[in-house]
Amino acid sequence: MRTALVIGLGLHLIASGAPARAQRIDPAPALALDHVGIQAADLVRSARFYGDVLGLKEASTPFPIGAARWFALGGGRMLHIVANVTVGAPHNRWDHFALACADLDAMIARLDARHIPWADMDGHRSAQRRPDNVRQIFVRDPDGYVIEINDAKA
């Protein structure tokens, strides 16, 4: 009878959602994006794309000349491009990083003037509006990385 009482009490605690043992869960330390790192088969070509086409400002890098190029993304965040001649992997639009700009139409005009293809998520040549009301387009860099460019407010 005592065993039945103990089992019954245990089943009651489980059914009521009461924890079997109190566990202390430590909160995770706060994280923030620091940088995005990608590889490039031709570092100079990629640097031209990110600097000349997208207008990112190049930053100094602690690596030897020809090993990497860094570009400022704003807010202390960086894009690290590392030289690597390996064959690129296929990338779809779900594998991307996003850059926000103040004037998406001006960026589209800039891309068009340089004959840089761009599209919406479905591959159509039009800016689309996300559910959060942000307009977006997608471009590919010279190594095939997908970049979302949007008009999100920082």
Tab-separated table of N, CA and C in Angstrom:
chain	number	residue	atom	x	y	z
A	1	MET	N	0.819	-1.174	0.000
A	1	MET	CA	0.000	0.000	0.000
A	1	MET	C	0.874	1.252	0.000
A	2	ARG	N	1.932	1.199	0.769
A	2	ARG	CA	2.838	2.340	0.807
A	2	ARG	C	3.461	2.560	-0.573
A	3	THR	N	3.839	1.510	-1.298
A	3	THR	CA	4.394	1.617	-2.638
A	3	THR	C	3.379	2.248	-3.571
A	4	ALA	N	2.122	1.856	-3.461
A	4	ALA	CA	1.072	2.430	-4.308
A	4	ALA	C	0.909	3.919	-4.028
A	5	LEU	N	1.035	4.325	-2.766
A	5	LEU	CA	0.917	5.732	-2.397
A	5	LEU	C	2.061	6.545	-2.988
A	6	VAL	N	3.271	6.012	-2.907
A	6	VAL	CA	4.441	6.697	-3.463
A	6	VAL	C	4.309	6.809	-4.975
A	7	ILE	N	3.910	5.740	-5.657
A	7	ILE	CA	3.742	5.767	-7.117
A	7	ILE	C	2.641	6.750	-7.483
A	8	GLY	N	1.533	6.718	-6.744
A	8	GLY	CA	0.430	7.638	-7.008
A	8	GLY	C	0.857	9.081	-6.844
A	9	LEU	N	1.619	9.380	-5.804
A	9	LEU	CA	2.107	10.735	-5.584
A	9	LEU	C	3.044	11.161	-6.723
A	10	GLY	N	3.900	10.253	-7.164
A	10	GLY	CA	4.824	10.540	-8.270
A	10	GLY	C	4.073	10.816	-9.559
A	11	LEU	N	3.046	10.020	-9.852
A	11	LEU	CA	2.246	10.234	-11.060
A	11	LEU	C	1.509	11.569	-10.986
A	12	HIS	N	1.036	11.924	-9.779
A	12	HIS	CA	0.354	13.206	-9.600
A	12	HIS	C	1.316	14.377	-9.887
A	13	LEU	N	2.546	14.275	-9.408
A	13	LEU	CA	3.530	15.340	-9.647
A	13	LEU	C	3.853	15.459	-11.134
A	14	ILE	N	3.996	14.323	-11.809
A	14	ILE	CA	4.296	14.344	-13.240
A	14	ILE	C	3.123	14.949	-13.997
A	15	ALA	N	1.901	14.509	-13.680
A	15	ALA	CA	0.720	15.002	-14.370
A	15	ALA	C	0.497	16.487	-14.112
A	16	SER	N	0.888	16.972	-12.954
A	16	SER	CA	0.665	18.379	-12.626
A	16	SER	C	1.726	19.284	-13.247
A	17	GLY	N	2.757	18.702	-13.827
A	17	GLY	CA	3.817	19.501	-14.443
A	17	GLY	C	4.863	19.957	-13.446
A	18	ALA	N	4.795	19.515	-12.229
A	18	ALA	CA	5.787	19.910	-11.233
A	18	ALA	C	7.123	19.278	-11.590
A	19	PRO	N	8.208	20.020	-11.487
A	19	PRO	CA	9.517	19.463	-11.831
A	19	PRO	C	9.929	18.393	-10.836
A	20	ALA	N	10.532	17.337	-11.389
A	20	ALA	CA	11.010	16.261	-10.527
A	20	ALA	C	12.145	16.774	-9.648
A	21	ARG	N	13.029	17.613	-10.218
A	21	ARG	CA	14.125	18.246	-9.486
A	21	ARG	C	14.235	19.681	-9.949
A	22	ALA	N	14.485	20.539	-9.058
A	22	ALA	CA	14.690	21.941	-9.441
A	22	ALA	C	16.039	22.053	-10.142
A	23	GLN	N	16.031	22.634	-11.347
A	23	GLN	CA	17.270	22.822	-12.094
A	23	GLN	C	17.491	24.310	-12.300
A	24	ARG	N	18.703	24.717	-12.104
A	24	ARG	CA	19.059	26.115	-12.343
A	24	ARG	C	19.596	26.227	-13.761
A	25	ILE	N	18.964	27.073	-14.534
A	25	ILE	CA	19.392	27.278	-15.913
A	25	ILE	C	20.039	28.650	-15.999
A	26	ASP	N	21.322	28.658	-16.351
A	26	ASP	CA	22.037	29.917	-16.485
A	26	ASP	C	21.677	30.555	-17.824
A	27	PRO	N	21.377	31.832	-17.837
A	27	PRO	CA	21.082	32.487	-19.115
A	27	PRO	C	22.340	32.538	-19.977
A	28	ALA	N	22.135	32.435	-21.285
A	28	ALA	CA	23.264	32.507	-22.218
A	28	ALA	C	23.803	33.929	-22.252
A	29	PRO	N	25.104	34.089	-22.407
A	29	PRO	CA	25.654	35.437	-22.555
A	29	PRO	C	25.088	36.090	-23.810
A	30	ALA	N	24.931	37.382	-23.800
A	30	ALA	CA	24.425	38.103	-24.968
A	30	ALA	C	25.393	37.952	-26.137
A	31	LEU	N	24.847	37.732	-27.314
A	31	LEU	CA	25.649	37.608	-28.532
A	31	LEU	C	25.262	38.704	-29.506
A	32	ALA	N	26.198	39.106	-30.323
A	32	ALA	CA	25.940	40.087	-31.375
A	32	ALA	C	26.785	39.711	-32.586
A	33	LEU	N	26.282	40.006	-33.765
A	33	LEU	CA	27.041	39.727	-34.978
A	33	LEU	C	28.311	40.565	-34.991
A	34	ASP	N	29.438	39.933	-35.242
A	34	ASP	CA	30.726	40.617	-35.309
A	34	ASP	C	31.176	40.752	-36.763
A	35	HIS	N	31.172	39.642	-37.494
A	35	HIS	CA	31.583	39.688	-38.890
A	35	HIS	C	30.992	38.515	-39.663
A	36	VAL	N	31.027	38.639	-40.973
A	36	VAL	CA	30.657	37.567	-41.889
A	36	VAL	C	31.930	37.234	-42.648
A	37	GLY	N	32.246	35.963	-42.774
A	37	GLY	CA	33.440	35.540	-43.499
A	37	GLY	C	33.062	34.710	-44.711
A	38	ILE	N	33.640	35.040	-45.851
A	38	ILE	CA	33.418	34.281	-47.073
A	38	ILE	C	34.761	34.028	-47.751
A	39	GLN	N	34.765	33.091	-48.694
A	39	GLN	CA	35.972	32.780	-49.457
A	39	GLN	C	35.826	33.310	-50.877
A	40	ALA	N	36.930	33.643	-51.495
A	40	ALA	CA	36.909	34.154	-52.865
A	40	ALA	C	38.001	33.484	-53.682
A	41	ALA	N	37.640	33.057	-54.874
A	41	ALA	CA	38.627	32.483	-55.781
A	41	ALA	C	39.565	33.565	-56.313
A	42	ASP	N	39.031	34.770	-56.516
A	42	ASP	CA	39.819	35.899	-57.000
A	42	ASP	C	39.565	37.071	-56.050
A	43	LEU	N	40.485	37.272	-55.125
A	43	LEU	CA	40.319	38.276	-54.075
A	43	LEU	C	40.178	39.693	-54.640
A	44	VAL	N	40.933	40.021	-55.662
A	44	VAL	CA	40.865	41.357	-56.255
A	44	VAL	C	39.495	41.580	-56.895
A	45	ARG	N	39.011	40.598	-57.628
A	45	ARG	CA	37.691	40.707	-58.271
A	45	ARG	C	36.586	40.877	-57.227
A	46	SER	N	36.654	40.104	-56.155
A	46	SER	CA	35.649	40.216	-55.096
A	46	SER	C	35.740	41.563	-54.390
A	47	ALA	N	36.952	42.035	-54.141
A	47	ALA	CA	37.125	43.343	-53.492
A	47	ALA	C	36.543	44.454	-54.365
A	48	ARG	N	36.715	44.346	-55.681
A	48	ARG	CA	36.126	45.330	-56.586
A	48	ARG	C	34.602	45.305	-56.494
A	49	PHE	N	34.022	44.115	-56.430
A	49	PHE	CA	32.571	43.996	-56.339
A	49	PHE	C	32.042	44.647	-55.063
A	50	TYR	N	32.616	44.277	-53.924
A	50	TYR	CA	32.118	44.809	-52.650
A	50	TYR	C	32.435	46.290	-52.469
A	51	GLY	N	33.583	46.730	-52.972
A	51	GLY	CA	33.956	48.130	-52.835
A	51	GLY	C	33.343	49.011	-53.910
A	52	ASP	N	33.575	48.681	-55.178
A	52	ASP	CA	33.133	49.534	-56.279
A	52	ASP	C	31.643	49.400	-56.582
A	53	VAL	N	31.126	48.184	-56.597
A	53	VAL	CA	29.719	47.976	-56.955
A	53	VAL	C	28.794	48.269	-55.775
A	54	LEU	N	29.051	47.631	-54.625
A	54	LEU	CA	28.171	47.826	-53.474
A	54	LEU	C	28.527	49.051	-52.641
A	55	GLY	N	29.719	49.581	-52.821
A	55	GLY	CA	30.097	50.811	-52.128
A	55	GLY	C	30.554	50.626	-50.695
A	56	LEU	N	30.959	49.413	-50.305
A	56	LEU	CA	31.474	49.206	-48.948
A	56	LEU	C	32.875	49.804	-48.831
A	57	LYS	N	33.182	50.305	-47.663
A	57	LYS	CA	34.500	50.894	-47.411
A	57	LYS	C	35.463	49.821	-46.936
A	58	GLU	N	36.626	49.755	-47.576
A	58	GLU	CA	37.626	48.757	-47.184
A	58	GLU	C	38.304	49.184	-45.886
A	59	ALA	N	38.574	48.207	-45.035
A	59	ALA	CA	39.239	48.435	-43.756
A	59	ALA	C	40.583	47.721	-43.764
A	60	SER	N	41.452	48.109	-42.870
A	60	SER	CA	42.757	47.435	-42.786
A	60	SER	C	42.563	46.027	-42.236
A	61	THR	N	43.468	45.157	-42.621
A	61	THR	CA	43.432	43.768	-42.179
A	61	THR	C	44.794	43.398	-41.606
A	62	PRO	N	44.823	42.537	-40.589
A	62	PRO	CA	46.110	42.145	-40.010
A	62	PRO	C	46.819	41.042	-40.790
A	63	PHE	N	46.243	40.615	-41.900
A	63	PHE	CA	46.819	39.507	-42.660
A	63	PHE	C	47.766	40.013	-43.737
A	64	PRO	N	48.653	39.140	-44.234
A	64	PRO	CA	49.568	39.536	-45.312
A	64	PRO	C	48.787	39.969	-46.553
A	65	ILE	N	49.367	40.849	-47.342
A	65	ILE	CA	48.745	41.317	-48.580
A	65	ILE	C	48.425	40.111	-49.463
A	66	GLY	N	47.211	40.083	-49.979
A	66	GLY	CA	46.786	38.997	-50.853
A	66	GLY	C	46.104	37.853	-50.126
A	67	ALA	N	46.096	37.854	-48.798
A	67	ALA	CA	45.479	36.757	-48.054
A	67	ALA	C	44.016	37.030	-47.723
A	68	ALA	N	43.686	38.288	-47.472
A	68	ALA	CA	42.318	38.632	-47.089
A	68	ALA	C	42.069	40.110	-47.312
A	69	ARG	N	40.803	40.473	-47.484
A	69	ARG	CA	40.374	41.868	-47.566
A	69	ARG	C	39.185	42.014	-46.631
A	70	TRP	N	39.152	43.105	-45.885
A	70	TRP	CA	38.062	43.366	-44.943
A	70	TRP	C	37.308	44.603	-45.377
A	71	PHE	N	35.973	44.562	-45.207
A	71	PHE	CA	35.111	45.692	-45.543
A	71	PHE	C	34.193	45.994	-44.369
A	72	ALA	N	34.005	47.283	-44.096
A	72	ALA	CA	33.146	47.709	-42.987
A	72	ALA	C	31.682	47.582	-43.381
A	73	LEU	N	30.897	47.009	-42.486
A	73	LEU	CA	29.458	46.864	-42.707
A	73	LEU	C	28.650	47.849	-41.864
A	74	GLY	N	29.324	48.642	-41.048
A	74	GLY	CA	28.629	49.572	-40.168
A	74	GLY	C	28.468	48.992	-38.778
A	75	GLY	N	28.410	49.856	-37.801
A	75	GLY	CA	28.235	49.412	-36.423
A	75	GLY	C	29.364	48.539	-35.916
A	76	GLY	N	30.555	48.685	-36.490
A	76	GLY	CA	31.699	47.880	-36.073
A	76	GLY	C	31.719	46.474	-36.668
A	77	ARG	N	30.735	46.132	-37.474
A	77	ARG	CA	30.687	44.804	-38.100
A	77	ARG	C	31.497	44.808	-39.389
A	78	MET	N	32.020	43.647	-39.743
A	78	MET	CA	32.918	43.555	-40.886
A	78	MET	C	32.543	42.390	-41.796
A	79	LEU	N	32.965	42.514	-43.044
A	79	LEU	CA	32.919	41.419	-44.001
A	79	LEU	C	34.368	41.018	-44.233
A	80	HIS	N	34.699	39.770	-43.942
A	80	HIS	CA	36.053	39.250	-44.157
A	80	HIS	C	36.028	38.376	-45.410
A	81	ILE	N	36.808	38.738	-46.394
A	81	ILE	CA	36.927	37.941	-47.619
A	81	ILE	C	38.311	37.328	-47.621
A	82	VAL	N	38.363	36.015	-47.675
A	82	VAL	CA	39.621	35.281	-47.592
A	82	VAL	C	39.899	34.610	-48.930
A	83	ALA	N	41.132	34.745	-49.408
A	83	ALA	CA	41.527	34.123	-50.673
A	83	ALA	C	41.549	32.603	-50.517
A	84	ASN	N	40.865	31.933	-51.440
A	84	ASN	CA	40.837	30.471	-51.450
A	84	ASN	C	40.397	30.049	-52.837
A	85	VAL	N	41.214	29.293	-53.515
A	85	VAL	CA	40.930	28.933	-54.900
A	85	VAL	C	40.135	27.637	-55.037
A	86	THR	N	39.533	27.164	-53.966
A	86	THR	CA	38.731	25.946	-54.063
A	86	THR	C	37.473	26.218	-54.869
A	87	VAL	N	36.908	25.139	-55.409
A	87	VAL	CA	35.683	25.261	-56.186
A	87	VAL	C	34.553	25.707	-55.268
A	88	GLY	N	33.788	26.683	-55.715
A	88	GLY	CA	32.685	27.202	-54.912
A	88	GLY	C	31.540	26.211	-54.791
A	89	ALA	N	30.814	26.317	-53.719
A	89	ALA	CA	29.635	25.490	-53.497
A	89	ALA	C	28.408	26.224	-54.029
A	90	PRO	N	27.390	25.463	-54.469
A	90	PRO	CA	26.176	26.143	-54.927
A	90	PRO	C	25.481	26.832	-53.748
A	91	HIS	N	24.933	27.994	-54.006
A	91	HIS	CA	24.237	28.752	-52.965
A	91	HIS	C	22.843	29.086	-53.478
A	92	ASN	N	21.832	28.875	-52.652
A	92	ASN	CA	20.504	29.348	-53.029
A	92	ASN	C	20.197	30.597	-52.220
A	93	ARG	N	19.069	31.219	-52.484
A	93	ARG	CA	18.762	32.499	-51.833
A	93	ARG	C	18.515	32.375	-50.339
A	94	TRP	N	18.251	31.179	-49.848
A	94	TRP	CA	18.065	31.010	-48.398
A	94	TRP	C	19.399	31.073	-47.673
A	95	ASP	N	20.495	30.763	-48.362
A	95	ASP	CA	21.841	30.885	-47.788
A	95	ASP	C	22.377	32.251	-48.191
A	96	HIS	N	22.234	33.225	-47.320
A	96	HIS	CA	22.630	34.580	-47.681
A	96	HIS	C	22.945	35.398	-46.439
A	97	PHE	N	23.541	36.556	-46.658
A	97	PHE	CA	23.599	37.573	-45.615
A	97	PHE	C	22.943	38.819	-46.200
A	98	ALA	N	22.492	39.702	-45.336
A	98	ALA	CA	21.721	40.858	-45.794
A	98	ALA	C	22.427	42.160	-45.439
A	99	LEU	N	22.359	43.097	-46.366
A	99	LEU	CA	22.879	44.447	-46.165
A	99	LEU	C	21.719	45.421	-46.324
A	100	ALA	N	21.553	46.308	-45.379
A	100	ALA	CA	20.496	47.311	-45.449
A	100	ALA	C	21.051	48.591	-46.059
A	101	CYS	N	20.236	49.265	-46.865
A	101	CYS	CA	20.640	50.551	-47.430
A	101	CYS	C	19.502	51.543	-47.261
A	102	ALA	N	19.843	52.814	-47.282
A	102	ALA	CA	18.853	53.866	-47.056
A	102	ALA	C	17.929	54.054	-48.253
A	103	ASP	N	18.397	53.717	-49.465
A	103	ASP	CA	17.613	53.958	-50.676
A	103	ASP	C	17.757	52.762	-51.610
A	104	LEU	N	16.810	51.836	-51.532
A	104	LEU	CA	16.885	50.619	-52.343
A	104	LEU	C	16.778	50.949	-53.829
A	105	ASP	N	15.953	51.915	-54.193
A	105	ASP	CA	15.823	52.270	-55.612
A	105	ASP	C	17.139	52.805	-56.179
A	106	ALA	N	17.869	53.587	-55.391
A	106	ALA	CA	19.173	54.088	-55.837
A	106	ALA	C	20.160	52.930	-55.986
A	107	MET	N	20.104	51.950	-55.088
A	107	MET	CA	20.992	50.786	-55.208
A	107	MET	C	20.645	49.974	-56.449
A	108	ILE	N	19.359	49.814	-56.724
A	108	ILE	CA	18.947	49.097	-57.935
A	108	ILE	C	19.469	49.812	-59.176
A	109	ALA	N	19.367	51.142	-59.206
A	109	ALA	CA	19.885	51.917	-60.334
A	109	ALA	C	21.397	51.727	-60.464
A	110	ARG	N	22.096	51.694	-59.345
A	110	ARG	CA	23.554	51.486	-59.333
A	110	ARG	C	23.902	50.108	-59.914
A	111	LEU	N	23.163	49.073	-59.497
A	111	LEU	CA	23.389	47.723	-60.008
A	111	LEU	C	23.096	47.668	-61.506
A	112	ASP	N	21.979	48.271	-61.920
A	112	ASP	CA	21.619	48.281	-63.343
A	112	ASP	C	22.692	48.971	-64.179
A	113	ALA	N	23.225	50.089	-63.698
A	113	ALA	CA	24.250	50.825	-64.435
A	113	ALA	C	25.516	49.992	-64.622
A	114	ARG	N	25.754	49.066	-63.718
A	114	ARG	CA	26.937	48.200	-63.792
A	114	ARG	C	26.603	46.819	-64.340
A	115	HIS	N	25.385	46.644	-64.821
A	115	HIS	CA	24.926	45.379	-65.412
A	115	HIS	C	25.051	44.205	-64.447
A	116	ILE	N	24.753	44.463	-63.175
A	116	ILE	CA	24.776	43.422	-62.152
A	116	ILE	C	23.363	42.857	-62.022
A	117	PRO	N	23.163	41.566	-62.317
A	117	PRO	CA	21.821	40.985	-62.205
A	117	PRO	C	21.324	40.971	-60.759
A	118	TRP	N	20.034	41.206	-60.585
A	118	TRP	CA	19.399	41.150	-59.277
A	118	TRP	C	17.986	40.606	-59.470
A	119	ALA	N	17.407	40.097	-58.390
A	119	ALA	CA	16.064	39.503	-58.475
A	119	ALA	C	15.435	39.451	-57.087
A	120	ASP	N	14.155	39.098	-57.067
A	120	ASP	CA	13.497	38.861	-55.787
A	120	ASP	C	13.761	37.416	-55.367
A	121	MET	N	13.147	36.975	-54.285
A	121	MET	CA	13.383	35.619	-53.754
A	121	MET	C	13.042	34.530	-54.775
A	122	ASP	N	12.080	34.806	-55.643
A	122	ASP	CA	11.649	33.809	-56.630
A	122	ASP	C	12.367	33.931	-57.972
A	123	GLY	N	13.312	34.856	-58.069
A	123	GLY	CA	14.069	35.004	-59.303
A	123	GLY	C	13.488	36.004	-60.277
A	124	HIS	N	12.424	36.725	-59.901
A	124	HIS	CA	11.835	37.750	-60.761
A	124	HIS	C	12.576	39.071	-60.587
A	125	ARG	N	12.638	39.820	-61.654
A	125	ARG	CA	13.348	41.104	-61.610
A	125	ARG	C	12.432	42.198	-61.059
A	126	SER	N	12.163	42.096	-59.778
A	126	SER	CA	11.402	43.136	-59.096
A	126	SER	C	11.710	43.056	-57.604
A	127	ALA	N	11.685	44.218	-56.957
A	127	ALA	CA	11.873	44.231	-55.506
A	127	ALA	C	10.604	43.659	-54.888
A	128	GLN	N	10.774	42.897	-53.834
A	128	GLN	CA	9.604	42.357	-53.159
A	128	GLN	C	9.520	42.901	-51.745
A	129	ARG	N	8.339	42.856	-51.186
A	129	ARG	CA	8.111	43.350	-49.837
A	129	ARG	C	7.944	42.152	-48.909
A	130	ARG	N	8.780	42.119	-47.869
A	130	ARG	CA	8.680	41.045	-46.873
A	130	ARG	C	7.452	41.290	-45.987
A	131	PRO	N	7.046	40.283	-45.201
A	131	PRO	CA	5.910	40.468	-44.287
A	131	PRO	C	6.113	41.609	-43.283
A	132	ASP	N	7.369	41.958	-42.987
A	132	ASP	CA	7.633	43.061	-42.055
A	132	ASP	C	7.732	44.410	-42.776
A	133	ASN	N	7.287	44.441	-44.042
A	133	ASN	CA	7.198	45.654	-44.859
A	133	ASN	C	8.548	46.162	-45.366
A	134	VAL	N	9.593	45.382	-45.246
A	134	VAL	CA	10.912	45.749	-45.766
A	134	VAL	C	10.993	45.276	-47.213
A	135	ARG	N	11.458	46.153	-48.105
A	135	ARG	CA	11.660	45.781	-49.511
A	135	ARG	C	13.039	45.146	-49.649
A	136	GLN	N	13.150	44.141	-50.535
A	136	GLN	CA	14.413	43.424	-50.678
A	136	GLN	C	14.628	42.959	-52.109
A	137	ILE	N	15.911	42.807	-52.448
A	137	ILE	CA	16.348	42.174	-53.688
A	137	ILE	C	17.530	41.279	-53.329
A	138	PHE	N	17.954	40.456	-54.278
A	138	PHE	CA	19.097	39.569	-54.077
A	138	PHE	C	20.057	39.705	-55.242
A	139	VAL	N	21.357	39.712	-54.934
A	139	VAL	CA	22.418	39.702	-55.941
A	139	VAL	C	23.394	38.582	-55.575
A	140	ARG	N	24.233	38.241	-56.524
A	140	ARG	CA	25.305	37.272	-56.266
A	140	ARG	C	26.637	37.973	-56.460
A	141	ASP	N	27.579	37.644	-55.587
A	141	ASP	CA	28.919	38.199	-55.769
A	141	ASP	C	29.658	37.356	-56.804
A	142	PRO	N	30.879	37.714	-57.166
A	142	PRO	CA	31.595	36.965	-58.204
A	142	PRO	C	31.803	35.480	-57.897
A	143	ASP	N	31.761	35.087	-56.619
A	143	ASP	CA	31.927	33.678	-56.268
A	143	ASP	C	30.597	32.974	-56.029
A	144	GLY	N	29.487	33.644	-56.294
A	144	GLY	CA	28.174	33.027	-56.178
A	144	GLY	C	27.481	33.197	-54.839
A	145	TYR	N	28.110	33.893	-53.891
A	145	TYR	CA	27.435	34.125	-52.612
A	145	TYR	C	26.219	35.014	-52.839
A	146	VAL	N	25.137	34.677	-52.172
A	146	VAL	CA	23.902	35.445	-52.305
A	146	VAL	C	23.874	36.538	-51.238
A	147	ILE	N	23.546	37.752	-51.674
A	147	ILE	CA	23.466	38.900	-50.777
A	147	ILE	C	22.078	39.510	-50.920
A	148	GLU	N	21.380	39.589	-49.818
A	148	GLU	CA	20.111	40.328	-49.813
A	148	GLU	C	20.454	41.796	-49.575
A	149	ILE	N	19.850	42.660	-50.355
A	149	ILE	CA	19.974	44.101	-50.126
A	149	ILE	C	18.563	44.591	-49.848
A	150	ASN	N	18.391	45.269	-48.723
A	150	ASN	CA	17.040	45.690	-48.348
A	150	ASN	C	17.044	47.123	-47.829
A	151	ASP	N	15.837	47.620	-47.546
A	151	ASP	CA	15.710	48.982	-47.023
A	151	ASP	C	15.287	48.993	-45.561
A	152	ALA	N	15.700	47.960	-44.818
A	152	ALA	CA	15.392	47.902	-43.383
A	152	ALA	C	16.037	49.084	-42.677
A	153	LYS	N	15.365	49.593	-41.700
A	153	LYS	CA	15.926	50.695	-40.908
A	153	LYS	C	16.820	50.117	-39.834
A	154	ALA	N	18.023	50.626	-39.734
A	154	ALA	CA	18.999	50.110	-38.765
A	154	ALA	C	18.621	50.522	-37.351
